[in-house]
GROMACS .gro file of C-alpha atoms in nm:
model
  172
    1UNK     CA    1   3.496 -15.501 -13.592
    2UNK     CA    2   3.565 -15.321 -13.896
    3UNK     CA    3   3.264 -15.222 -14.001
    4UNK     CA    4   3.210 -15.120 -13.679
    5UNK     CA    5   3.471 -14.836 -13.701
    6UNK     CA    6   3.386 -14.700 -14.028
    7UNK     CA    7   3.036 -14.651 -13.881
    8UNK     CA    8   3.170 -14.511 -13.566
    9UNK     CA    9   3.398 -14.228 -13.763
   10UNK     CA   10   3.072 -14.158 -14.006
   11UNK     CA   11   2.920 -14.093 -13.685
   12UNK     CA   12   3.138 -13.905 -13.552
   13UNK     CA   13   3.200 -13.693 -13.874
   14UNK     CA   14   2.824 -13.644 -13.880
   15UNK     CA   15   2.752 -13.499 -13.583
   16UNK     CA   16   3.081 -13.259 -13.567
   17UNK     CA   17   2.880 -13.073 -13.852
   18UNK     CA   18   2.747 -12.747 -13.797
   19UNK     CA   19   2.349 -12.870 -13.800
   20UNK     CA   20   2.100 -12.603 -13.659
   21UNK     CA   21   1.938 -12.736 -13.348
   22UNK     CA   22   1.603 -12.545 -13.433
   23UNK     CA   23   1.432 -12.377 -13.724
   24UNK     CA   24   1.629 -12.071 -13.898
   25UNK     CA   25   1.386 -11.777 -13.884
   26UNK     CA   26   1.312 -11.617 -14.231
   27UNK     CA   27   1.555 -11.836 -14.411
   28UNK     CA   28   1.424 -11.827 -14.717
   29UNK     CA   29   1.654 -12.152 -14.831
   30UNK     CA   30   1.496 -12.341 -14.529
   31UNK     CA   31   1.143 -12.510 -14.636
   32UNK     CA   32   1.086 -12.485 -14.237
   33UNK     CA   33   1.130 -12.107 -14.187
   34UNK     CA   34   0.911 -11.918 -14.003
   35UNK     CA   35   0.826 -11.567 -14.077
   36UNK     CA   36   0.721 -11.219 -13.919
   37UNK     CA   37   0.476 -11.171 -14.192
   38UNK     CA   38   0.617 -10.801 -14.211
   39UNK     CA   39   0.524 -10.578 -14.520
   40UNK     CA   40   0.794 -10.493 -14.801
   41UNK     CA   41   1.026 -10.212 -14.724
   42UNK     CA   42   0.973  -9.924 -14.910
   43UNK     CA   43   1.264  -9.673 -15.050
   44UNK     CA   44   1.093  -9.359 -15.244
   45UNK     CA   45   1.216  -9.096 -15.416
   46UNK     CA   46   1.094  -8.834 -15.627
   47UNK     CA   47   1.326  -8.600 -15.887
   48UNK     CA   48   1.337  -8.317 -15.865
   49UNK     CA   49   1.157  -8.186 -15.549
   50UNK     CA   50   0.991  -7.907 -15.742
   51UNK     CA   51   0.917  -7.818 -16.086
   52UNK     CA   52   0.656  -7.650 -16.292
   53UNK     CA   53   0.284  -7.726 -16.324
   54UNK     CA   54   0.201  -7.929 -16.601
   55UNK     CA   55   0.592  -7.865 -16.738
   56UNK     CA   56   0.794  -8.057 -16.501
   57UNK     CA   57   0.865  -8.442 -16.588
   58UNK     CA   58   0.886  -8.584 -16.233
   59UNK     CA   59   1.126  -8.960 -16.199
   60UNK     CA   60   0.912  -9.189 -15.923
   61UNK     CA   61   1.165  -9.429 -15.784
   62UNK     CA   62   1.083  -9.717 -15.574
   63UNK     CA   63   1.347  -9.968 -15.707
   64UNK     CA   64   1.529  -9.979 -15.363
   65UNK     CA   65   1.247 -10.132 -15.218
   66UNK     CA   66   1.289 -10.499 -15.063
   67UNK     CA   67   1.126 -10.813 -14.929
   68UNK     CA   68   1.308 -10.861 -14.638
   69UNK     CA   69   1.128 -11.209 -14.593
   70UNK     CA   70   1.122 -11.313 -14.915
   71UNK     CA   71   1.451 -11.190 -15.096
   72UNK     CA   72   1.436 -11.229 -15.490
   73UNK     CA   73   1.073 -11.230 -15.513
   74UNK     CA   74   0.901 -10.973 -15.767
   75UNK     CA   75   0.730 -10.615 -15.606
   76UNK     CA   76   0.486 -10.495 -15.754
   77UNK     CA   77   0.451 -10.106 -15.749
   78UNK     CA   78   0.090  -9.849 -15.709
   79UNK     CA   79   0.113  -9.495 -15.782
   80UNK     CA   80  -0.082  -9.227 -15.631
   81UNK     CA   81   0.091  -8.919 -15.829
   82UNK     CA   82  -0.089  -8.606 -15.689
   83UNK     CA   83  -0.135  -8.730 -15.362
   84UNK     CA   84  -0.531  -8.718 -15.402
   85UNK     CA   85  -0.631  -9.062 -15.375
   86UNK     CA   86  -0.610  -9.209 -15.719
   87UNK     CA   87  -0.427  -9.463 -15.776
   88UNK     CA   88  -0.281  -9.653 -16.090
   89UNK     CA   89  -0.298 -10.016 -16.110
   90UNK     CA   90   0.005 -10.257 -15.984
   91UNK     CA   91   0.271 -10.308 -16.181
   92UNK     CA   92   0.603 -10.481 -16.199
   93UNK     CA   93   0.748 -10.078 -16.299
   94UNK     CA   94   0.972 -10.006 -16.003
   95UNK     CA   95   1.004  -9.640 -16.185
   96UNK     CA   96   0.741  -9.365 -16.292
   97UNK     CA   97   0.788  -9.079 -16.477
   98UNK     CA   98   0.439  -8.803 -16.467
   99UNK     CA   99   0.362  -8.453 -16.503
  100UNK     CA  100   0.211  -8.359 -16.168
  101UNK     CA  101  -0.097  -8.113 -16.231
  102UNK     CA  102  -0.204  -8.008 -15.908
  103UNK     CA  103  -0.015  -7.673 -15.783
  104UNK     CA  104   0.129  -7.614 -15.424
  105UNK     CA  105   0.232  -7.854 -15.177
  106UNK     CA  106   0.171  -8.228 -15.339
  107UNK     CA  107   0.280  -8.538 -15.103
  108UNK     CA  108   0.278  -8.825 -15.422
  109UNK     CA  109   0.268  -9.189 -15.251
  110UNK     CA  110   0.344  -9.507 -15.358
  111UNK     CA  111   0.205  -9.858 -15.279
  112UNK     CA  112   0.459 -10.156 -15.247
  113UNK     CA  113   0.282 -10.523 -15.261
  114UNK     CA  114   0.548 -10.799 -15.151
  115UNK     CA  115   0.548 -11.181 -15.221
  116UNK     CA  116   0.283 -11.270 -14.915
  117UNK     CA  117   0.026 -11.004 -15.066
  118UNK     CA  118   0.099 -10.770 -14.771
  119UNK     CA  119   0.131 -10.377 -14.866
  120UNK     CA  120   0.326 -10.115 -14.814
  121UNK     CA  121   0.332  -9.735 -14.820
  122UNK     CA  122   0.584  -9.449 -14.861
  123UNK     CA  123   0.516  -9.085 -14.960
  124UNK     CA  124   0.756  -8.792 -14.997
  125UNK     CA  125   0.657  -8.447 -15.054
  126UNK     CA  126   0.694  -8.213 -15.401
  127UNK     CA  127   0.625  -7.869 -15.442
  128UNK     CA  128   0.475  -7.737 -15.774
  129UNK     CA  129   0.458  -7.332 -15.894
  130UNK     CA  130   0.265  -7.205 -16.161
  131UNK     CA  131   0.415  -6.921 -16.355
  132UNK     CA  132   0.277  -6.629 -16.369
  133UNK     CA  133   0.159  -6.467 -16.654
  134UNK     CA  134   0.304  -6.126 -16.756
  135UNK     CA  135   0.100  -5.911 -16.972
  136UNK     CA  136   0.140  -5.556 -17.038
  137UNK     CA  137   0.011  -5.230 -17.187
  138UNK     CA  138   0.155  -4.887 -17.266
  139UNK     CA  139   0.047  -4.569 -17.374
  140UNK     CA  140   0.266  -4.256 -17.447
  141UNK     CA  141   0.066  -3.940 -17.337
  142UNK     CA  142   0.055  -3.573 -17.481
  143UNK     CA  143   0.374  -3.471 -17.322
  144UNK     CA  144   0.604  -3.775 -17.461
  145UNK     CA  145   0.574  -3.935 -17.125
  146UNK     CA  146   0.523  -4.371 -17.210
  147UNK     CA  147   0.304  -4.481 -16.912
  148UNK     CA  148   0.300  -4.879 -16.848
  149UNK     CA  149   0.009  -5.094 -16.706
  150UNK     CA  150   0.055  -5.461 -16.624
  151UNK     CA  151  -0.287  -5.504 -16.475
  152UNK     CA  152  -0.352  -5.768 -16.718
  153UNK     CA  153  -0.054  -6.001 -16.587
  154UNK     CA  154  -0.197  -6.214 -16.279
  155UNK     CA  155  -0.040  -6.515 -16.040
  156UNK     CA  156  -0.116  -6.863 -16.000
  157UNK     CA  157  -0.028  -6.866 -15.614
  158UNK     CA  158  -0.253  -6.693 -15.390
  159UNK     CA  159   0.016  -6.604 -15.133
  160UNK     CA  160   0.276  -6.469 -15.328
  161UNK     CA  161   0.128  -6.158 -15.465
  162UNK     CA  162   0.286  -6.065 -15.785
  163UNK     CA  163   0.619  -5.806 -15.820
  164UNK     CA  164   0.737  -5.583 -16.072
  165UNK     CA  165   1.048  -5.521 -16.246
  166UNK     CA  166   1.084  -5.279 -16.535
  167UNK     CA  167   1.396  -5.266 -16.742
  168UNK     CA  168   1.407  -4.921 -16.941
  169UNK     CA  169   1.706  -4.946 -17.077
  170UNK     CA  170   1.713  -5.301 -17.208
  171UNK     CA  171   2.056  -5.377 -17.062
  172UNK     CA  172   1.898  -5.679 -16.815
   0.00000   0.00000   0.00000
């Protein structure tokens, strides 16, 4: 009769515990989850948001990306820097830093490949200036007069025509 009891309280103790009735989904601690099969999620940032062509170092951050179903499980990372199609091999680099040398609007993208093999993509956009080049003559004619020519200087961007300032004096 006694060994009846203690196997009546085990039992009882037993199944007051907290046991799942079915199959956690994306648990990754439970060998029976079940999952979406979703992509990584991707987090992308570029600093700064504009800078100078071929001067500028921009910082490529995707290290806020996640696995959602797979938590803890190594990204690995594709760049496509100018936005044109070419891209670097994966790597395990959640950060970039690159000289972008295209001019004008560039939308850099980045590929984010998860624990299941499925990919991901993000892109942001960046804008890059050329700076124009100033170039100057003068000339001082018969009557003292100093007559200045910048038809040498010339822009990089087609729709912003170039200005000019002249300082005479020196004083800025």
């Amino acid at each position: 009769m006694q060994k009846f009891i203690y196997v009546f309280i085990l039992f009882l103790i037993m199944a007051c515990k907290d046991f799942p009735n079915s199959v956690e989904r994306d648990n990754p601690n439970d060998p029976r989850a079940q999952y979406n099969s979703q992509p990584p999620v991707v987090h992308f940032t570029v600093t700064p948001d504009s800078g100078q062509y071929r001067e500028t170092l921009f910082t490529f951050d995707a290290s806020q990306s996640v696995e959602p179903e797979l938590p803890g499980t190594p990204l690995y990372f594709s760049w496509d820097f100018r936005g044109d199609g070419s891209w670097t091999p994966f790597t395990n680099k959640s950060k970039a830093l690159a000289q972008i040398r295209r001019s004008g609007h560039v939308k850099p993208r980045v590929r984010v490949r998860g624990g299941r093999g499925l990919i991901a993509e993000d892109s942001t956009n960046v804008y890059v200036y050329k700076v124009p080049y100033a170039n100057f003559a003068w000339k001082k004619d018969q009557k003292g007069t100093i007559q200045l020519d910048a038809f040498f200087s010339h822009g990089y961007e087609a729709n912003f025509p170039l200005q000019y300032r002249w300082d005479f004096n020196g004083d800025g």
